[in-house]
Amino acid sequence: MKITLGGSPEVALWHFAMYGLGLILADQGARHVRGWWADEADARPCVSWSGQMDAAAAVRAHARTHSAPGSWVQLTVPHEGTVTGLFSPRIKPARSEESWDALEKARTQALDSPSLSHLDRLLIGALGEPAHWLCSGKENQPDRGATRWEMKTRNRGEEFVRHRLAPLARIVAERSDDQIRTGLAGASSDDELGKNSPSSRTATGLANPGPVDNAVAWCALWGIGLVPLVPQAARMSQTAGSWPRNKVHPRTMALPVFTRPTSLDMWRMTLASKDFDTAAFLDPSAATTTGSRARLREHGVAGIVRFPVRVGGSSSAPERMAQFGQIDSLASG
């Protein structure tokens, strides 16, 4: 089976929608899942798999599972005078050791649950966690433990899991298979969460403001699970595909482009590789960069898309967005 999604490689949202749909299909039991960009003028993301599984039904079943009160997506805890999503990676800093300890105990208990799937654990790990151990001077720096791809604006105390992932689960779970199918294909778009507003932030930084079909957004946010995050003991967690990695707000994000069916493991390995890092972010004229580009080509990478990052909002609630990307073909050099 195969499905062609409705977006372009210049928009990060559609890369992540492809990743997330592939991960969801695999989580629901599909085998030999592959993702790629159609090698044609109007390049669109494609996902294929063995068997007769219906992609829309798989997405709905996945959302329904995570709309249930016992799902980790719906779990909340009291934290610093408010209700907080247990697995949101960026939250209000704890004011005491006891507060951090309570949060860590709740997370550990939930992580011990046998109901968590491989994909659940993959996304939880890729999102990161509040880094209570990182300090700058006398200031705790918990946000430095989160992936840079999680870009939910934290105005009014909102955070990623409780105010974005959880409501999307409930919305997508109530959709028909046809609604999900046409949304993924780009034939329709219903941004119920963002009220179909021109200023909707449902894309959560993976695209500029504007309505995004909620099934597409659901898949895209789960796609973060494919992008490796490496926690660090004494500095910011390292996020694949972001640069520089010692800044809270990267200047550039980058993703690879494969134009032939490619396994999810290969996508993940490529994102984590030194060659991708070098080719995406270092001096293009350097010998090391030339070698990295050649090796990526040998492994099937057709190009790299670089997304400039815009930071707006306020100092207390900055808003980060991946802008329209530029495609760098690896066809030569």
Short mmCIF file of C-alpha atoms in Angstrom, two decimals:
data_model
loop_
_atom_site.label_atom_id
_atom_site.label_comp_id
_atom_site.label_asym_id
_atom_site.label_seq_id
_atom_site.Cartn_x
_atom_site.Cartn_y
_atom_site.Cartn_z
CA MET A 1 0.00 0.00 0.00
CA LYS A 2 1.06 3.58 -0.57
CA ILE A 3 -0.18 7.05 0.32
CA THR A 4 0.99 10.38 -1.08
CA LEU A 5 0.75 13.30 1.31
CA GLY A 6 -0.17 16.83 0.38
CA GLY A 7 2.85 19.05 1.05
CA SER A 8 6.19 20.28 -0.27
CA PRO A 9 9.77 19.68 0.96
CA GLU A 10 10.24 23.39 1.65
CA VAL A 11 7.87 23.11 4.65
CA ALA A 12 9.23 21.20 7.66
CA LEU A 13 5.72 20.18 8.72
CA TRP A 14 5.44 17.77 5.79
CA HIS A 15 8.75 16.07 6.50
CA PHE A 16 7.53 15.38 10.01
CA ALA A 17 4.08 14.31 8.80
CA MET A 18 5.79 11.68 6.64
CA TYR A 19 7.99 10.55 9.56
CA GLY A 20 5.04 10.43 11.94
CA LEU A 21 2.71 8.57 9.61
CA GLY A 22 5.41 5.98 8.99
CA LEU A 23 5.99 5.57 12.72
CA ILE A 24 2.26 5.28 13.43
CA LEU A 25 1.79 2.65 10.72
CA ALA A 26 4.69 0.62 12.12
CA ASP A 27 3.28 1.02 15.63
CA GLN A 28 -0.06 -0.33 14.42
CA GLY A 29 1.62 -3.41 12.94
CA ALA A 30 2.48 -2.47 9.35
CA ARG A 31 5.67 -4.03 7.99
CA HIS A 32 8.35 -2.77 5.61
CA VAL A 33 7.37 0.88 6.10
CA ARG A 34 9.23 3.24 3.76
CA GLY A 35 9.20 7.00 3.25
CA TRP A 36 10.52 9.19 0.45
CA TRP A 37 9.94 12.31 -1.63
CA ALA A 38 8.58 11.80 -5.15
CA ASP A 39 11.39 12.60 -7.61
CA GLU A 40 9.44 15.01 -9.79
CA ALA A 41 8.86 18.72 -10.21
CA ASP A 42 5.99 18.74 -7.71
CA ALA A 43 7.79 16.68 -5.06
CA ARG A 44 5.45 15.29 -2.42
CA PRO A 45 6.08 12.98 0.53
CA CYS A 46 5.15 9.32 0.09
CA VAL A 47 4.80 6.45 2.56
CA SER A 48 4.48 2.77 1.61
CA TRP A 49 4.07 -0.45 3.58
CA SER A 50 3.36 -4.15 3.10
CA GLY A 51 -0.17 -5.46 3.46
CA GLN A 52 -3.64 -3.94 3.31
CA MET A 53 -3.62 -1.73 6.43
CA ASP A 54 -5.64 1.45 5.91
CA ALA A 55 -3.50 4.46 6.81
CA ALA A 56 -6.44 6.62 7.90
CA ALA A 57 -7.84 3.89 10.14
CA ALA A 58 -4.39 3.39 11.67
CA VAL A 59 -4.06 7.10 12.45
CA ARG A 60 -7.54 7.19 14.00
CA ALA A 61 -6.87 4.09 16.13
CA HIS A 62 -3.58 5.59 17.30
CA ALA A 63 -5.25 8.88 18.22
CA ARG A 64 -8.06 7.05 20.00
CA THR A 65 -5.55 5.14 22.13
CA HIS A 66 -3.92 8.40 23.17
CA SER A 67 -7.18 10.22 23.80
CA ALA A 68 -7.96 7.77 26.62
CA PRO A 69 -7.44 9.10 30.17
CA GLY A 70 -4.75 6.51 30.92
CA SER A 71 -2.54 7.42 27.98
CA TRP A 72 0.72 9.19 28.80
CA VAL A 73 -0.44 11.96 26.44
CA GLN A 74 -3.32 12.77 28.79
CA LEU A 75 -1.45 12.41 32.09
CA THR A 76 -1.10 15.57 34.18
CA VAL A 77 0.46 16.41 37.54
CA PRO A 78 0.21 19.35 39.94
CA HIS A 79 3.42 21.34 39.52
CA GLU A 80 4.28 24.76 40.93
CA GLY A 81 0.67 25.79 41.46
CA THR A 82 -0.65 24.63 38.09
CA VAL A 83 -1.68 21.50 36.22
CA THR A 84 1.09 20.33 33.91
CA GLY A 85 1.42 17.66 31.23
CA LEU A 86 3.59 15.00 32.84
CA PHE A 87 5.75 14.48 29.76
CA SER A 88 5.98 18.04 28.44
CA PRO A 89 9.70 18.75 27.99
CA ARG A 90 9.43 22.49 28.71
CA ILE A 91 7.46 23.53 31.78
CA LYS A 92 7.55 26.01 34.64
CA PRO A 93 10.86 25.65 36.52
CA ALA A 94 10.66 23.97 39.90
CA ARG A 95 11.39 26.20 42.87
CA SER A 96 12.65 23.46 45.15
CA GLU A 97 14.36 20.11 45.17
CA GLU A 98 11.16 18.57 46.50
CA SER A 99 9.23 19.86 43.48
CA TRP A 100 11.70 18.29 41.04
CA ASP A 101 11.73 15.08 43.03
CA ALA A 102 7.94 14.78 42.86
CA LEU A 103 7.98 15.34 39.10
CA GLU A 104 10.75 12.79 38.54
CA LYS A 105 8.96 10.18 40.64
CA ALA A 106 5.74 10.67 38.66
CA ARG A 107 7.59 10.38 35.35
CA THR A 108 9.47 7.28 36.45
CA GLN A 109 6.28 5.59 37.61
CA ALA A 110 4.57 6.32 34.27
CA LEU A 111 7.59 5.13 32.29
CA ASP A 112 7.41 1.78 34.10
CA SER A 113 3.95 1.16 32.63
CA PRO A 114 3.81 -1.91 30.36
CA SER A 115 1.17 -0.13 28.27
CA LEU A 116 3.78 2.15 26.66
CA SER A 117 4.55 1.10 23.10
CA HIS A 118 7.91 1.36 21.36
CA LEU A 119 6.65 4.50 19.61
CA ASP A 120 5.49 6.03 22.89
CA ARG A 121 8.95 5.59 24.34
CA LEU A 122 10.56 6.85 21.14
CA LEU A 123 8.63 10.13 21.24
CA ILE A 124 9.04 10.62 25.00
CA GLY A 125 12.79 10.16 24.60
CA ALA A 126 13.02 12.41 21.54
CA LEU A 127 11.10 15.22 23.27
CA GLY A 128 13.55 15.26 26.15
CA GLU A 129 12.74 16.37 29.67
CA PRO A 130 13.11 19.40 31.94
CA ALA A 131 16.84 19.53 32.71
CA HIS A 132 16.73 20.22 36.44
CA TRP A 133 20.45 19.48 36.62
CA LEU A 134 21.53 22.36 34.34
CA CYS A 135 22.25 25.77 35.83
CA SER A 136 23.71 29.05 34.59
CA GLY A 137 25.00 31.03 37.53
CA LYS A 138 22.17 30.84 40.05
CA GLU A 139 19.52 30.22 37.40
CA ASN A 140 18.17 26.77 36.61
CA GLN A 141 17.96 26.08 32.84
CA PRO A 142 15.38 23.27 32.46
CA ASP A 143 14.44 24.10 28.85
CA ARG A 144 17.91 23.03 27.71
CA GLY A 145 16.93 19.39 28.14
CA ALA A 146 14.25 19.57 25.41
CA THR A 147 14.53 18.95 21.69
CA ARG A 148 14.78 22.11 19.62
CA TRP A 149 12.08 20.72 17.31
CA GLU A 150 9.45 21.13 20.07
CA MET A 151 8.45 24.74 19.47
CA LYS A 152 5.18 25.26 21.35
CA THR A 153 4.98 28.88 22.48
CA ARG A 154 4.61 28.92 26.26
CA ASN A 155 2.37 31.97 26.53
CA ARG A 156 -0.28 31.84 29.26
CA GLY A 157 1.60 28.93 30.82
CA GLU A 158 0.78 26.55 27.99
CA GLU A 159 3.02 23.58 27.18
CA PHE A 160 3.44 20.97 24.47
CA VAL A 161 1.77 17.78 25.66
CA ARG A 162 -1.20 19.16 27.59
CA HIS A 163 -2.08 22.01 25.23
CA ARG A 164 -1.10 20.61 21.83
CA LEU A 165 -0.66 16.83 21.68
CA ALA A 166 -3.52 15.93 24.06
CA PRO A 167 -6.27 17.99 22.38
CA LEU A 168 -5.15 16.82 18.93
CA ALA A 169 -5.55 13.22 20.10
CA ARG A 170 -9.14 13.88 21.12
CA ILE A 171 -9.96 15.68 17.87
CA VAL A 172 -8.43 13.13 15.48
CA ALA A 173 -9.95 10.22 17.42
CA GLU A 174 -13.43 11.55 16.59
CA ARG A 175 -12.81 11.94 12.85
CA SER A 176 -13.97 9.57 10.15
CA ASP A 177 -11.43 7.64 8.12
CA ASP A 178 -12.39 9.67 5.04
CA GLN A 179 -11.75 12.96 6.85
CA ILE A 180 -8.32 11.76 7.93
CA ARG A 181 -7.51 10.37 4.48
CA THR A 182 -8.37 13.57 2.60
CA GLY A 183 -6.54 15.67 5.18
CA LEU A 184 -3.34 13.66 4.83
CA ALA A 185 -3.57 13.85 1.04
CA GLY A 186 -4.01 17.62 1.14
CA ALA A 187 -7.45 17.38 -0.48
CA SER A 188 -9.07 18.99 2.57
CA SER A 189 -7.93 20.85 5.65
CA ASP A 190 -9.82 21.21 8.91
CA ASP A 191 -7.92 22.90 11.72
CA GLU A 192 -10.44 22.40 14.50
CA LEU A 193 -7.83 23.04 17.19
CA GLY A 194 -6.78 26.35 15.64
CA LYS A 195 -10.38 27.28 14.66
CA ASN A 196 -9.19 27.46 11.01
CA SER A 197 -7.75 30.87 11.81
CA PRO A 198 -5.15 32.53 9.56
CA SER A 199 -3.12 32.98 12.75
CA SER A 200 -3.42 29.33 13.87
CA ARG A 201 -0.34 27.89 15.58
CA THR A 202 -1.38 24.25 15.21
CA ALA A 203 1.77 23.59 13.15
CA THR A 204 3.72 24.27 16.38
CA GLY A 205 6.65 25.97 14.68
CA LEU A 206 7.00 23.43 11.86
CA ALA A 207 5.32 25.87 9.45
CA ASN A 208 4.34 29.51 9.38
CA PRO A 209 1.04 30.53 11.04
CA GLY A 210 -2.09 29.36 9.29
CA PRO A 211 -4.59 26.51 9.33
CA VAL A 212 -3.18 22.98 9.34
CA ASP A 213 -5.32 19.88 9.09
CA ASN A 214 -5.37 18.30 12.53
CA ALA A 215 -4.62 14.77 11.28
CA VAL A 216 -1.52 16.14 9.52
CA ALA A 217 -0.48 17.98 12.69
CA TRP A 218 -1.01 14.83 14.79
CA CYS A 219 1.26 12.81 12.52
CA ALA A 220 3.85 15.59 12.31
CA LEU A 221 4.22 15.98 16.07
CA TRP A 222 4.70 12.23 16.44
CA GLY A 223 7.32 12.52 13.71
CA ILE A 224 9.56 14.28 16.23
CA GLY A 225 10.13 10.77 17.59
CA LEU A 226 12.30 9.97 14.56
CA VAL A 227 14.79 12.78 15.28
CA PRO A 228 17.51 11.79 17.76
CA LEU A 229 18.14 13.78 20.93
CA VAL A 230 21.28 13.19 22.98
CA PRO A 231 21.01 14.34 26.63
CA GLN A 232 24.11 15.93 28.17
CA ALA A 233 25.19 16.08 31.79
CA ALA A 234 26.73 19.55 31.71
CA ARG A 235 25.31 21.31 28.65
CA MET A 236 22.28 21.55 26.40
CA SER A 237 20.87 18.31 25.03
CA GLN A 238 21.99 17.88 21.43
CA THR A 239 19.22 17.91 18.81
CA ALA A 240 19.85 16.37 15.40
CA GLY A 241 19.13 18.74 12.53
CA SER A 242 19.62 22.00 14.45
CA TRP A 243 22.46 24.55 14.45
CA PRO A 244 24.12 25.88 16.47
CA ARG A 245 23.45 23.37 19.18
CA ASN A 246 24.69 25.48 22.07
CA LYS A 247 21.88 28.02 21.65
CA VAL A 248 18.32 27.85 22.95
CA HIS A 249 17.17 29.22 19.58
CA PRO A 250 19.00 27.67 16.61
CA ARG A 251 19.60 29.80 13.52
CA THR A 252 19.05 26.93 11.10
CA MET A 253 17.29 23.57 11.06
CA ALA A 254 17.93 20.94 8.38
CA LEU A 255 16.42 17.68 7.15
CA PRO A 256 17.54 15.15 4.51
CA VAL A 257 15.68 14.28 1.31
CA PHE A 258 15.52 10.72 -0.01
CA THR A 259 13.88 10.22 -3.41
CA ARG A 260 13.65 6.45 -3.24
CA PRO A 261 11.76 4.33 -0.68
CA THR A 262 13.82 4.44 2.52
CA SER A 263 13.33 2.69 5.85
CA LEU A 264 12.57 4.68 8.97
CA ASP A 265 15.79 3.38 10.51
CA MET A 266 17.81 4.83 7.62
CA TRP A 267 16.11 8.21 8.00
CA ARG A 268 16.96 8.19 11.70
CA MET A 269 20.54 7.03 11.17
CA THR A 270 21.09 9.73 8.56
CA LEU A 271 19.80 12.47 10.85
CA ALA A 272 22.13 11.24 13.61
CA SER A 273 25.19 10.93 11.37
CA LYS A 274 28.27 13.12 11.41
CA ASP A 275 28.16 13.28 7.61
CA PHE A 276 24.68 14.83 7.65
CA ASP A 277 25.71 17.27 10.36
CA THR A 278 28.81 18.29 8.41
CA ALA A 279 27.07 18.61 5.05
CA ALA A 280 24.11 20.50 6.49
CA PHE A 281 25.88 23.05 8.65
CA LEU A 282 29.60 23.42 7.95
CA ASP A 283 31.58 25.31 5.28
CA PRO A 284 30.46 23.88 1.91
CA SER A 285 33.90 24.45 0.38
CA ALA A 286 35.80 22.48 3.03
CA ALA A 287 37.24 19.10 2.09
CA THR A 288 35.44 17.40 4.98
CA THR A 289 32.11 18.76 3.75
CA THR A 290 32.77 17.55 0.20
CA GLY A 291 33.50 14.06 1.52
CA SER A 292 30.38 14.05 3.67
CA ARG A 293 28.20 15.10 0.76
CA ALA A 294 29.64 12.31 -1.38
CA ARG A 295 28.99 9.68 1.29
CA LEU A 296 25.43 10.90 1.78
CA ARG A 297 24.85 10.57 -1.99
CA GLU A 298 26.20 7.02 -1.86
CA HIS A 299 23.61 6.21 0.79
CA GLY A 300 20.75 7.61 -1.26
CA VAL A 301 20.39 11.15 0.09
CA ALA A 302 19.34 13.35 -2.82
CA GLY A 303 19.40 16.67 -1.01
CA ILE A 304 19.28 18.66 2.20
CA VAL A 305 16.62 21.22 3.08
CA ARG A 306 17.75 24.07 5.34
CA PHE A 307 15.11 26.01 7.24
CA PRO A 308 15.98 29.47 8.59
CA VAL A 309 14.57 29.89 12.09
CA ARG A 310 12.61 33.00 13.02
CA VAL A 311 12.25 33.95 16.67
CA GLY A 312 9.45 36.31 17.63
CA GLY A 313 7.07 36.79 20.52
CA SER A 314 8.30 38.15 23.84
CA SER A 315 11.32 37.45 26.02
CA SER A 316 9.10 35.59 28.48
CA ALA A 317 7.33 33.55 25.77
CA PRO A 318 9.49 33.49 22.63
CA GLU A 319 8.01 31.97 19.49
CA ARG A 320 10.28 29.92 17.25
CA MET A 321 9.34 28.85 13.70
CA ALA A 322 11.07 27.00 10.89
CA GLN A 323 10.67 29.21 7.83
CA PHE A 324 10.30 28.19 4.17
CA GLY A 325 13.27 25.96 3.41
CA GLN A 326 15.91 26.02 0.70
CA ILE A 327 16.77 22.76 -1.07
CA ASP A 328 20.44 21.95 -1.58
CA SER A 329 20.75 19.19 -4.18
CA LEU A 330 23.49 16.62 -3.64
CA ALA A 331 23.37 15.58 -7.30
CA SER A 332 26.88 16.95 -7.68
CA GLY A 333 29.52 18.30 -5.30
#
